[in-house]
Coordinates of C-alpha atoms in Angstrom, one line a residue:
X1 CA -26.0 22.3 -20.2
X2 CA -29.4 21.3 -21.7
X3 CA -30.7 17.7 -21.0
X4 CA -30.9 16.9 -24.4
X5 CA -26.7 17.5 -24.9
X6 CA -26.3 15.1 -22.0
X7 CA -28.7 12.6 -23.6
X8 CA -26.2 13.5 -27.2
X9 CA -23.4 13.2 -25.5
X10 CA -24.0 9.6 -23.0
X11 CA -26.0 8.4 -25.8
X12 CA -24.1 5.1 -26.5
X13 CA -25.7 4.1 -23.2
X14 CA -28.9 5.1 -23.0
X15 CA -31.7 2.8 -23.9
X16 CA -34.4 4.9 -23.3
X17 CA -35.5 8.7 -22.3
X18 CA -38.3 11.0 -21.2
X19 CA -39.9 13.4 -23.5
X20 CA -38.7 16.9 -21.4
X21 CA -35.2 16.8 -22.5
X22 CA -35.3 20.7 -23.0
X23 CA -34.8 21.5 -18.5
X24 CA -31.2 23.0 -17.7
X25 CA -29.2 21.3 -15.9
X26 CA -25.7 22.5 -14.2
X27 CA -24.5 20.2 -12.1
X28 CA -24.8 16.4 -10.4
X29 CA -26.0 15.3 -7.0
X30 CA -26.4 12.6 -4.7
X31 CA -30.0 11.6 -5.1
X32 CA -30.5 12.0 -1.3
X33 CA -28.5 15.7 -1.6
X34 CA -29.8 17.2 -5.3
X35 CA -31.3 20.6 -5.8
X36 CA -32.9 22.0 -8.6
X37 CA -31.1 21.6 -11.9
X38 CA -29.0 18.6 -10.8
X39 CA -29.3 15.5 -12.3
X40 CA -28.4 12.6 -10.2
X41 CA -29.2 8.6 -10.5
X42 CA -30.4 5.5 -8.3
X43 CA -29.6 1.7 -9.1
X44 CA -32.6 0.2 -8.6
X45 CA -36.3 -0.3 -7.1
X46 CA -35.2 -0.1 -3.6
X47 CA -33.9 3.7 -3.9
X48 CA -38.0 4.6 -4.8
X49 CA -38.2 6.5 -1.5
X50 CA -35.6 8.6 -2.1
X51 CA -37.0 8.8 -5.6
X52 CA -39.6 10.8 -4.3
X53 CA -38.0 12.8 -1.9
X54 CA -35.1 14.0 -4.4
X55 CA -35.1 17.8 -5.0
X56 CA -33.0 16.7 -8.7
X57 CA -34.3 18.0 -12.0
X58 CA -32.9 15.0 -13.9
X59 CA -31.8 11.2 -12.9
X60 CA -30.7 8.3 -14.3
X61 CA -32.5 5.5 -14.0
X62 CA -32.2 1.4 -14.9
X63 CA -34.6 0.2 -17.1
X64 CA -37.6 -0.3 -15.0
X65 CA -40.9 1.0 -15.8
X66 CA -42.1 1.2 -12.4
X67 CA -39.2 4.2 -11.8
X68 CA -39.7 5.9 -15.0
X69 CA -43.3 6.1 -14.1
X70 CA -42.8 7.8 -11.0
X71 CA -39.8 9.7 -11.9
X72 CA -42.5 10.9 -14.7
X73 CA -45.5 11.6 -12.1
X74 CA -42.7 13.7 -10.3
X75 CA -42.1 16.0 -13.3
X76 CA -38.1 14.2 -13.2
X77 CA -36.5 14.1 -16.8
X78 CA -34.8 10.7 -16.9
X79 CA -32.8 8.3 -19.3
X80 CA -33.0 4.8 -18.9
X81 CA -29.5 2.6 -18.9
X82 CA -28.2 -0.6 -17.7
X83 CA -25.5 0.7 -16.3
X84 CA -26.4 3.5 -14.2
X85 CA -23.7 4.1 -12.1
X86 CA -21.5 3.9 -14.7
X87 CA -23.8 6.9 -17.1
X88 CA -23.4 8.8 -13.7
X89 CA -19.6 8.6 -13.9
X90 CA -19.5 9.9 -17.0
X91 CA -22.2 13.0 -16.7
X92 CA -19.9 14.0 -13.9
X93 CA -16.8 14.1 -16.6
X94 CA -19.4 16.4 -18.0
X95 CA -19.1 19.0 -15.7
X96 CA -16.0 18.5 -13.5
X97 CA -12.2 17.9 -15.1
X98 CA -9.3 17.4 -12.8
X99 CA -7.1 20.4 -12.6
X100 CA -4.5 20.2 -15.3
X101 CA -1.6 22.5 -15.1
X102 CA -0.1 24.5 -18.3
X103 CA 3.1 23.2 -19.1
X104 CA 6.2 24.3 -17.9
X105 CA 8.8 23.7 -15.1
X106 CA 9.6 25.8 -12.1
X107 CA 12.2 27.5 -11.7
X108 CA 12.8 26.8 -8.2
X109 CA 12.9 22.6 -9.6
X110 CA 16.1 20.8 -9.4
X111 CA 16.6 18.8 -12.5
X112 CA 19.7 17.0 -12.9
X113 CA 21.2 17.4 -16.7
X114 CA 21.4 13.6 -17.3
X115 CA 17.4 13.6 -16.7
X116 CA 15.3 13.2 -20.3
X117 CA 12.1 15.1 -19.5
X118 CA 9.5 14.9 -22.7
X119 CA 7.5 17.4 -24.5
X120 CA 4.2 19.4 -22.5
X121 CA 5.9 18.3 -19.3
X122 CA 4.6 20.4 -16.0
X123 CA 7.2 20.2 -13.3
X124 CA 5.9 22.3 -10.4
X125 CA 8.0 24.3 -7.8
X126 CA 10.6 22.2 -5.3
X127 CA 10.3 19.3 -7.5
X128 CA 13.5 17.4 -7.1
X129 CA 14.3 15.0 -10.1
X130 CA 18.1 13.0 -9.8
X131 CA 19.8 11.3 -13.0
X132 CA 19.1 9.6 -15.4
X133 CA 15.5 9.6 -14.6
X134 CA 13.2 10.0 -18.0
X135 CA 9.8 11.4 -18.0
X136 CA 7.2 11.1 -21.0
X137 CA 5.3 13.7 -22.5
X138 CA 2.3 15.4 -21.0
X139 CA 3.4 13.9 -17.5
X140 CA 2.3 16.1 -15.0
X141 CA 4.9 16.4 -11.2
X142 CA 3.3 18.7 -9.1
X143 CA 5.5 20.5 -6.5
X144 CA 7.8 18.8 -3.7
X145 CA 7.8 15.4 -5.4
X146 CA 11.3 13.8 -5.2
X147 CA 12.4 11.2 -8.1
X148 CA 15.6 9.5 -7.3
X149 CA 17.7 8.4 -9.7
X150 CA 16.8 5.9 -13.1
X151 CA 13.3 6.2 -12.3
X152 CA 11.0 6.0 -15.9
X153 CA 7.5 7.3 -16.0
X154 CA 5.7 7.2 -18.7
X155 CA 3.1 9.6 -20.8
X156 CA 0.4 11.5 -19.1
X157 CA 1.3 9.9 -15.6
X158 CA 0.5 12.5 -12.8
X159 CA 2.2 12.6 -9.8
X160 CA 0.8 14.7 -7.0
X161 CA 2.3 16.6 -4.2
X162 CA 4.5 15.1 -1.8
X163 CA 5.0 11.6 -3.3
X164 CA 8.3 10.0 -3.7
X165 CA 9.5 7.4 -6.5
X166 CA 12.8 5.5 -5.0
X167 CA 15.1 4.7 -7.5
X168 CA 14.7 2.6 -10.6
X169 CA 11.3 2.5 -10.5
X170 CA 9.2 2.1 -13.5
X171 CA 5.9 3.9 -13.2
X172 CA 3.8 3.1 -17.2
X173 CA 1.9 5.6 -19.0
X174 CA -1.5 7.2 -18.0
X175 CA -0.4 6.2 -14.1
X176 CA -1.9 8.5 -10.8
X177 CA 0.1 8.6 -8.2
X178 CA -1.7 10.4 -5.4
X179 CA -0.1 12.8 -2.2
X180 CA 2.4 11.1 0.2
X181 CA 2.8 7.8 -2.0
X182 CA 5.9 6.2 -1.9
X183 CA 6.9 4.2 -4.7
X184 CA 9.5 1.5 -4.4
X185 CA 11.5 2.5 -0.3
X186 CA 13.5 -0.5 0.9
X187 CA 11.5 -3.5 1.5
X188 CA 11.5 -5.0 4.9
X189 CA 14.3 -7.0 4.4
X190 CA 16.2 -7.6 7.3
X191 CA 18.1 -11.2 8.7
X192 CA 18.3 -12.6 12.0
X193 CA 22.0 -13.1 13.6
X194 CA 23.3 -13.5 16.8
X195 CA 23.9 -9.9 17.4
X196 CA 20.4 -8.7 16.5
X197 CA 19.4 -8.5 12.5
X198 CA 21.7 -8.1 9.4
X199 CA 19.9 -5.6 6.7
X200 CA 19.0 -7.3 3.3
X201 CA 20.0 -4.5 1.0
X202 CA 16.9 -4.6 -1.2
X203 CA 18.4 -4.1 -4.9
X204 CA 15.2 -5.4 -6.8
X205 CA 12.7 -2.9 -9.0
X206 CA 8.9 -1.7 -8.5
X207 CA 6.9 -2.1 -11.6
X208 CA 3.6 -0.3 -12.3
X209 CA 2.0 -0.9 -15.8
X210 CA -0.1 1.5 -17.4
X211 CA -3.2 2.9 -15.8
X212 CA -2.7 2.0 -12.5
X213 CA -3.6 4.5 -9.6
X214 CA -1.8 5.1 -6.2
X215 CA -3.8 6.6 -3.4
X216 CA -2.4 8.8 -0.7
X217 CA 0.3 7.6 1.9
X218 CA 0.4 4.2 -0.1
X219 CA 3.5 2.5 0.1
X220 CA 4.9 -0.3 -2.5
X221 CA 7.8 -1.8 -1.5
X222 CA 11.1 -2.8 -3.8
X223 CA 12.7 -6.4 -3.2
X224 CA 15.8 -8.1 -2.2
X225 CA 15.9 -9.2 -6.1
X226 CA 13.6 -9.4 -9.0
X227 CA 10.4 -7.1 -9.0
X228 CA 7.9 -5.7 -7.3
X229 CA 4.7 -5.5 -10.3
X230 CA 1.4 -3.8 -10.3
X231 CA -0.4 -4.9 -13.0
X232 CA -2.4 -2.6 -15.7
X233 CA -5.3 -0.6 -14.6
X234 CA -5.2 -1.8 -11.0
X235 CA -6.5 0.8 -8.6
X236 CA -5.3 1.1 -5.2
X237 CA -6.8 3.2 -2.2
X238 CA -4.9 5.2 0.2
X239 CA -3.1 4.1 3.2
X240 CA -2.3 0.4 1.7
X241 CA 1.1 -1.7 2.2
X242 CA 2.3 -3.3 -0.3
X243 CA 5.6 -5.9 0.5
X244 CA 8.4 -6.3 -1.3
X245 CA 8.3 -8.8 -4.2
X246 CA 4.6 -9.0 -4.4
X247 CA 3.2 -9.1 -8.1
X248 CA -0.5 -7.8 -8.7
X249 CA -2.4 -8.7 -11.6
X250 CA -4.5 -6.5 -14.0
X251 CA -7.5 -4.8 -13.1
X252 CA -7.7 -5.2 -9.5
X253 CA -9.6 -3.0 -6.5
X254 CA -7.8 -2.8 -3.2
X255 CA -9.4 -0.7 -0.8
X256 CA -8.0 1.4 1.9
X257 CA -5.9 0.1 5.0
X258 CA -5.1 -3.0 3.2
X259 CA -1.5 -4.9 3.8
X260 CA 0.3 -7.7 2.6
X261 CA 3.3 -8.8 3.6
X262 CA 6.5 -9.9 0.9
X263 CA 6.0 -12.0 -2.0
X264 CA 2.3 -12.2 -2.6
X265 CA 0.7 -13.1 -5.5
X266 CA -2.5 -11.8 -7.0
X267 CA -4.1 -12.8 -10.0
X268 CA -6.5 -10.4 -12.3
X269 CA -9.7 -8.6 -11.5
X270 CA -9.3 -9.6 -7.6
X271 CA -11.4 -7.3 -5.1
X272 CA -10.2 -6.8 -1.7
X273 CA -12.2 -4.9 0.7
X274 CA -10.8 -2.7 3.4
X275 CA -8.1 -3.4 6.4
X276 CA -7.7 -6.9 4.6
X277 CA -4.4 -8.6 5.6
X278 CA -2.7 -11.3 3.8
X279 CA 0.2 -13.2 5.1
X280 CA 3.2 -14.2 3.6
X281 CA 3.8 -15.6 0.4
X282 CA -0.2 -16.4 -0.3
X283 CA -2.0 -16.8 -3.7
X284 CA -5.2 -15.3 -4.8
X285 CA -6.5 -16.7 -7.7
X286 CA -8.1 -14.8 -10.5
X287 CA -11.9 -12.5 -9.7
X288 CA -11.3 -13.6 -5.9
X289 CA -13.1 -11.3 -3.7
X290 CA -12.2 -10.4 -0.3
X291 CA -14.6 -8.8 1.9
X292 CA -13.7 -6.2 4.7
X293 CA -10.9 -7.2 7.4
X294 CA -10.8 -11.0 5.7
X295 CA -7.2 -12.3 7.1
X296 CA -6.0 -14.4 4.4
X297 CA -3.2 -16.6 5.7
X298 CA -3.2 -19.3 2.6
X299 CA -4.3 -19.1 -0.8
X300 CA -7.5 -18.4 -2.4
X301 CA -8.8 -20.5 -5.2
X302 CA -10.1 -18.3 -8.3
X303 CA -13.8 -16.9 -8.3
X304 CA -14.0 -17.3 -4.5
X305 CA -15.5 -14.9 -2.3
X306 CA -14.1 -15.2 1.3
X307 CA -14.6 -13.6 4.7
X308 CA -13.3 -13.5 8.0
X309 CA -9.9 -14.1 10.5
X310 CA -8.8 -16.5 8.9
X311 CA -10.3 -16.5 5.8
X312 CA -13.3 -19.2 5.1
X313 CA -15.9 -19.1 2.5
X314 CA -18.4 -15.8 2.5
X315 CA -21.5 -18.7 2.9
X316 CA -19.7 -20.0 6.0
X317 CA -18.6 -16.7 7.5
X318 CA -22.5 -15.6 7.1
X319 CA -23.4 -18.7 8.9
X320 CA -20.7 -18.9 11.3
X321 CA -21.3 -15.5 11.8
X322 CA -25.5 -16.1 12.7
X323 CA -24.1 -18.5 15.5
X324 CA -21.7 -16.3 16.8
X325 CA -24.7 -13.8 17.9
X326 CA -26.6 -16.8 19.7
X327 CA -23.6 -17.7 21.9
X328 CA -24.5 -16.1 25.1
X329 CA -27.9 -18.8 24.8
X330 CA -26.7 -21.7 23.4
X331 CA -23.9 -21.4 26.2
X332 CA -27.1 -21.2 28.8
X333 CA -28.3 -24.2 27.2
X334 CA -25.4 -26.4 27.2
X335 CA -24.8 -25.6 31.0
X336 CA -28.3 -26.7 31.6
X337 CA -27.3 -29.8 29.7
X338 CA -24.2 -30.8 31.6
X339 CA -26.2 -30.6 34.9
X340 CA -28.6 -32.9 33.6
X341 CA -25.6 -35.6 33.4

């Protein structure tokens, strides 16, 4: 693909752009990893070493004159954007697609005749579907996935190998639900007695809205009553717990490892980093962040940014955090003090 189609086709974006716009490029690269006829990008002034160093044909740059000159003194093609991680994302939809199946189902799936599959469905081999589940049209459910029975998914969701959607569960259209998923199992639901625990049969629904993504060997749990929800084009990483009862807002991250226990509720556009845990019951406002293996045990006001176990504000954490490494002294110090007395 010549330069100049890119430039054509990302064009929306692009605020500027070298003159050599003819080069050939056929493929994209970290800028640290490129080779010739790559095009790759960097975010900003202090990625100029690796600038230098890159063996890409073509990157993307943010409007800084200072780059564009040395990408030029290099003999780089460039284009200029604002948003140049997010140009980079979409030159790789130039030259990658997902693979997408041809239509058809399996002869070796087991469909039960109650089930409503939709038109251009792909329904790979060993796929078990129970009744009255309904499937939209285009939905792709690659082989070995088990649906159990009144489960709805909607247009163009894809479910990958391996996953399993529990019954009654309500997966919205243009949904990804990744390998080893498990949508709506029992929640952990369980009662204490005298004679040990008494199971809480767990008769509620799991929710997804549209757009939302599942990574691998995620579970969302299904409540004792009412609904587990995931709200619209949330994404979620692999390997993260979700407990019964917990409602997710729109267009939230949560990274891998995370966990929450039952009943949790997060508002829109949160972030939560990596191995985050949050107890019981707690309330994260709206654009909260949470930063890698915060331990949230009560709510988080809206807009905050919070760190640590348990959670306090980032700005504390960072200067808790500078005191922590000057324990070992101040500890010297303080002995020397009390000997003084």
């Amino acid at each position: 693909m010549k330069f100049s189609e890119i430039l054509n086709q990302l064009g929306d974006y692009i605020t500027e752009s070298s003159p050599n716009i003819d080069l050939e490029i056929t493929g994209v690269a970290a800028i640290d990893e490129a080779t010739s006829g790559t095009l790759s990008y960097v975010e900003g002034a202090k990625f100029s070493p690796l600038l230098n160093s890159t063996g890409a044909s073509a990157v993307i740059l943010p409007p800084d004159e200072k780059l564009q000159n040395q990408a030029g003194e290099k003999g780089l093609a460039w284009l200029s954007t604002t948003q140049p991680r997010l140009v980079f994302a979409k030159a790789i939809a130039l030259f990658y697609q997902p693979y997408r199946p041809t239509p058809e189902i399996h002869p070796s799936a087991v469909i039960h005749p109650s089930a409503k599959i939709g038109d251009d469905v792909y329904i790979g081999a060993h796929v078990v579907i129970s009744h009255d589940v309904e499937i939209g049209n285009h939905a792709i459910i690659h082989p070995n996935v088990v649906i159990y029975p009144e489960v709805k998914i909607g247009d163009r969701t894809t479910l990958h190998a391996n996953c399993t959607i529990h019954e009654r569960s309500q997966i919205g259209a243009d949904c990804v639900i990744h390998s080893g998923a498990v949508i709506g199992a029992e929640g952990f639901g369980f009662v204490p007695i005298r004679t040990g625990w008494l199971k809480m049969e767990q008769s509620g629904y799991t929710i997804l809205e549209d757009g939302v993504e599942v990574g691998c060997n995620t579970a969302i749990d299904r409540p004792a009553v009412g609904e587990t929800r995931v709200g619209k084009n949330t994404k979620i990483d692999n390997l993260v717990q979700i407990g019964h009862g917990s409602q997710i807002g729109s267009g939230c991250a949560i990274a891998g490892q995370t966990g929450m226990a039952g009943g949790v509720k997060i508002g829109n556009r949160v972030i939560l980093a990596g191995q985050v845990g949050i107890a019981n019951q707690a309330k994260i406002g709206d654009g909260a962040i949470a930063s890698a293996q915060t331990g949230i045990l009560k709510d988080v006001a809206p807009g905050e940014i919070v760190s640590g176990s348990p959670a306090v504000p980032h700005k504390l954490y960072l200067r808790a955090s500078a005191i922590y490494s000057r324990l070992p002294e101040i500890y010297q110090k303080l002995k020397k003090l009390q000997k003084k007395e």
